[in-house]
Amino acid sequence: MVPAARESLLDAAYTALARRPWSAVRMVDVAAAAGVSRQTLYNEFGSKEGLARALVRREADGYLAGVERALAGGCGDPRERLTATAEWTTSAARENALVRAMLTGCWSERLPSPTLMAVPSSSAVPAQRRADGPLPSPGDLVALVRDRAVAVLNGAGTLARPNAPELARSCELAVRLALSCVAAPPAEGGVAELVRTALPRQLTA
């Protein structure tokens, strides 16, 4: 199957999930919404569980792509890039129930809740073999965002390497502050004010 068709099926599954609990989402309806046969859907994902894993994997990848965009933007100030990353994290969690569940570990009964461990995969589809691999836990996502932020900010020449431990702490702090705002939204100022207040004024050597 061409990648565009796989994306259409995942889009259809995501739309169906927004309308009804995952337990009520039917494979035949997902296939019909994407304009393919049910057999094609099963050939691509193997099962409803495989579809769930692929959907979770895609939403995780989308969240991490947004992190990359946030880190790449701004004026080059590390504090502002980390603030943008924290803001993206809270907005993504607010708008996407799967991202929220992945970041917090709280999976409601409406959502699919695939095991985070890898499952046996006999799929000939590379994307599905990846989806059948390990899915990220909240701790995994924090580490991925932290490590990517460290790499980007170091590579941007904004920080000398002797201060790398401080940068790593600051990156993780920004992510964890964002997660606290996901769980308990701040009354005023939002996550940006919290992050700017908490981070060191200068993230330079």
Short mmCIF file of C-alpha atoms in Angstrom, two decimals:
data_model
loop_
_atom_site.label_atom_id
_atom_site.label_comp_id
_atom_site.label_asym_id
_atom_site.label_seq_id
_atom_site.Cartn_x
_atom_site.Cartn_y
_atom_site.Cartn_z
CA MET A 1 0.00 0.00 0.00
CA VAL A 2 1.23 3.49 -0.78
CA PRO A 3 2.02 5.67 2.25
CA ALA A 4 -0.81 8.10 1.37
CA ALA A 5 -3.37 5.30 1.69
CA ARG A 6 -1.96 4.28 5.08
CA GLU A 7 -2.23 7.88 6.22
CA SER A 8 -5.83 8.01 4.99
CA LEU A 9 -6.65 4.97 7.09
CA LEU A 10 -4.97 6.47 10.14
CA ASP A 11 -6.83 9.73 9.55
CA ALA A 12 -10.09 7.81 9.36
CA ALA A 13 -9.29 5.97 12.60
CA TYR A 14 -8.42 9.23 14.34
CA THR A 15 -11.66 10.85 13.17
CA ALA A 16 -13.67 7.84 14.30
CA LEU A 17 -12.00 7.97 17.72
CA ALA A 18 -12.98 11.62 18.12
CA ARG A 19 -16.63 10.61 17.67
CA ARG A 20 -16.88 7.43 19.70
CA PRO A 21 -14.90 5.27 22.14
CA TRP A 22 -12.24 3.08 20.59
CA SER A 23 -14.18 -0.02 21.61
CA ALA A 24 -17.02 1.15 19.34
CA VAL A 25 -14.78 1.95 16.35
CA ARG A 26 -15.30 -0.72 13.68
CA MET A 27 -12.64 -1.71 11.19
CA VAL A 28 -15.20 -1.85 8.39
CA ASP A 29 -16.18 1.76 9.06
CA VAL A 30 -12.54 2.90 9.09
CA ALA A 31 -11.93 1.16 5.78
CA ALA A 32 -15.06 2.65 4.23
CA ALA A 33 -14.16 6.16 5.40
CA ALA A 34 -10.71 5.78 3.81
CA GLY A 35 -12.18 4.36 0.60
CA VAL A 36 -10.51 0.94 0.78
CA SER A 37 -11.66 -2.58 1.48
CA ARG A 38 -11.64 -4.06 4.95
CA GLN A 39 -9.20 -6.68 3.72
CA THR A 40 -6.82 -3.94 2.63
CA LEU A 41 -7.03 -2.44 6.11
CA TYR A 42 -6.20 -5.81 7.69
CA ASN A 43 -3.37 -6.36 5.21
CA GLU A 44 -1.84 -3.05 6.27
CA PHE A 45 -2.28 -3.21 10.05
CA GLY A 46 -2.95 -6.87 10.80
CA SER A 47 -5.63 -6.27 13.42
CA LYS A 48 -7.45 -3.56 15.32
CA GLU A 49 -4.65 -3.69 17.89
CA GLY A 50 -2.16 -3.13 15.08
CA LEU A 51 -4.17 -0.15 13.90
CA ALA A 52 -4.20 1.23 17.45
CA ARG A 53 -0.42 0.86 17.75
CA ALA A 54 0.10 2.56 14.39
CA LEU A 55 -2.19 5.42 15.39
CA VAL A 56 -0.39 5.95 18.70
CA ARG A 57 2.98 5.76 16.95
CA ARG A 58 1.90 8.37 14.41
CA GLU A 59 0.61 10.78 17.05
CA ALA A 60 3.84 10.39 19.04
CA ASP A 61 5.85 11.15 15.92
CA GLY A 62 3.67 14.18 15.23
CA TYR A 63 4.24 15.50 18.73
CA LEU A 64 8.01 15.06 18.42
CA ALA A 65 7.99 16.77 15.01
CA GLY A 66 6.32 19.73 16.70
CA VAL A 67 9.07 19.74 19.32
CA GLU A 68 11.62 19.95 16.49
CA ARG A 69 9.78 22.94 15.00
CA ALA A 70 9.62 24.71 18.35
CA LEU A 71 13.33 24.19 18.97
CA ALA A 72 14.21 25.42 15.47
CA GLY A 73 12.19 28.62 15.74
CA GLY A 74 12.59 31.80 17.68
CA CYS A 75 15.42 34.26 17.79
CA GLY A 76 18.04 31.77 18.89
CA ASP A 77 17.60 32.46 22.62
CA PRO A 78 17.67 29.04 24.35
CA ARG A 79 15.15 30.16 26.97
CA GLU A 80 12.67 31.20 24.29
CA ARG A 81 13.15 27.96 22.38
CA LEU A 82 12.51 25.93 25.51
CA THR A 83 9.50 28.10 26.30
CA ALA A 84 8.13 27.44 22.82
CA THR A 85 8.71 23.71 23.33
CA ALA A 86 6.80 23.79 26.61
CA GLU A 87 3.95 25.75 25.01
CA TRP A 88 3.77 23.23 22.16
CA THR A 89 3.66 20.37 24.65
CA THR A 90 0.70 21.83 26.53
CA SER A 91 -1.20 22.78 23.37
CA ALA A 92 -0.62 19.38 21.75
CA ALA A 93 -1.85 17.62 24.88
CA ARG A 94 -4.88 19.88 25.08
CA GLU A 95 -5.87 19.29 21.45
CA ASN A 96 -4.95 15.61 21.03
CA ALA A 97 -6.23 13.06 23.53
CA LEU A 98 -3.68 10.46 22.42
CA VAL A 99 -0.76 12.85 22.94
CA ARG A 100 -2.14 13.73 26.36
CA ALA A 101 -2.40 10.07 27.28
CA MET A 102 1.15 9.36 26.09
CA LEU A 103 2.57 12.31 28.03
CA THR A 104 0.70 11.58 31.25
CA GLY A 105 0.27 7.82 31.15
CA CYS A 106 -3.46 8.30 31.82
CA TRP A 107 -5.43 6.35 29.21
CA SER A 108 -9.18 6.85 29.47
CA GLU A 109 -11.66 4.14 28.59
CA ARG A 110 -12.45 6.00 25.36
CA LEU A 111 -8.94 5.50 24.02
CA PRO A 112 -7.02 2.53 22.73
CA SER A 113 -4.42 1.49 25.26
CA PRO A 114 -1.87 -0.70 23.51
CA THR A 115 0.89 -2.21 25.56
CA LEU A 116 4.02 -0.07 25.43
CA MET A 117 6.22 -3.12 25.03
CA ALA A 118 7.05 -4.45 21.59
CA VAL A 119 4.71 -7.12 20.28
CA PRO A 120 5.52 -9.97 17.88
CA SER A 121 5.24 -8.70 14.32
CA SER A 122 5.04 -10.66 11.10
CA SER A 123 4.05 -7.62 9.04
CA ALA A 124 5.73 -7.06 5.69
CA VAL A 125 4.98 -3.34 6.05
CA PRO A 126 8.03 -1.46 7.49
CA ALA A 127 5.86 1.22 9.09
CA GLN A 128 3.80 -1.43 10.85
CA ARG A 129 6.87 -3.28 12.07
CA ARG A 130 7.97 0.00 13.64
CA ALA A 131 4.53 0.48 15.21
CA ASP A 132 4.73 -3.05 16.59
CA GLY A 133 7.97 -2.10 18.32
CA PRO A 134 8.16 -0.32 21.68
CA LEU A 135 5.85 2.66 22.13
CA PRO A 136 7.09 5.64 24.20
CA SER A 137 6.19 5.95 27.86
CA PRO A 138 5.88 9.39 29.51
CA GLY A 139 9.44 9.03 30.77
CA ASP A 140 10.64 8.09 27.30
CA LEU A 141 9.04 11.22 25.82
CA VAL A 142 10.59 13.47 28.48
CA ALA A 143 14.01 11.98 27.74
CA LEU A 144 13.54 12.26 23.97
CA VAL A 145 12.54 15.92 24.19
CA ARG A 146 15.30 16.74 26.68
CA ASP A 147 18.01 15.06 24.64
CA ARG A 148 16.81 16.63 21.39
CA ALA A 149 16.73 20.07 22.99
CA VAL A 150 20.26 19.63 24.31
CA ALA A 151 21.50 18.55 20.88
CA VAL A 152 19.78 21.42 19.05
CA LEU A 153 20.83 24.14 21.49
CA ASN A 154 24.40 22.88 21.65
CA GLY A 155 24.54 22.67 17.88
CA ALA A 156 23.20 26.20 17.54
CA GLY A 157 26.27 27.54 19.26
CA THR A 158 24.24 29.06 22.05
CA LEU A 159 25.99 27.17 24.80
CA ALA A 160 29.55 26.11 25.49
CA ARG A 161 29.94 22.42 26.19
CA PRO A 162 31.20 22.87 29.81
CA ASN A 163 27.66 23.97 30.72
CA ALA A 164 25.95 21.00 29.11
CA PRO A 165 24.76 19.52 32.45
CA GLU A 166 23.02 22.79 33.28
CA LEU A 167 21.40 22.82 29.86
CA ALA A 168 20.19 19.24 30.27
CA ARG A 169 18.63 20.13 33.63
CA SER A 170 16.98 23.21 32.14
CA CYS A 171 15.60 21.26 29.18
CA GLU A 172 14.12 18.60 31.41
CA LEU A 173 12.71 21.24 33.75
CA ALA A 174 10.93 22.95 30.85
CA VAL A 175 9.34 19.67 29.76
CA ARG A 176 8.28 18.69 33.26
CA LEU A 177 6.78 22.12 33.90
CA ALA A 178 4.80 21.70 30.70
CA LEU A 179 3.54 18.31 31.89
CA SER A 180 2.49 19.81 35.21
CA CYS A 181 0.45 22.36 33.26
CA VAL A 182 -1.15 19.55 31.28
CA ALA A 183 -2.27 17.89 34.52
CA ALA A 184 -3.23 21.13 36.30
CA PRO A 185 -3.55 24.16 33.98
CA PRO A 186 -2.18 27.34 35.58
CA ALA A 187 -4.65 30.09 36.42
CA GLU A 188 -2.69 32.97 34.95
CA GLY A 189 0.28 33.50 32.70
CA GLY A 190 0.28 30.00 31.32
CA VAL A 191 3.23 27.69 30.86
CA ALA A 192 5.37 30.37 29.21
CA GLU A 193 5.55 32.47 32.34
CA LEU A 194 6.32 29.44 34.49
CA VAL A 195 9.15 28.32 32.23
CA ARG A 196 10.67 31.78 31.84
CA THR A 197 10.58 32.24 35.61
CA ALA A 198 12.10 28.86 36.37
CA LEU A 199 14.92 28.77 33.80
CA PRO A 200 18.26 30.51 34.39
CA ARG A 201 18.46 33.97 32.88
CA GLN A 202 21.46 32.95 30.81
CA LEU A 203 21.94 29.50 29.39
CA THR A 204 25.47 30.29 28.30
CA ALA A 205 28.91 29.42 29.56
#
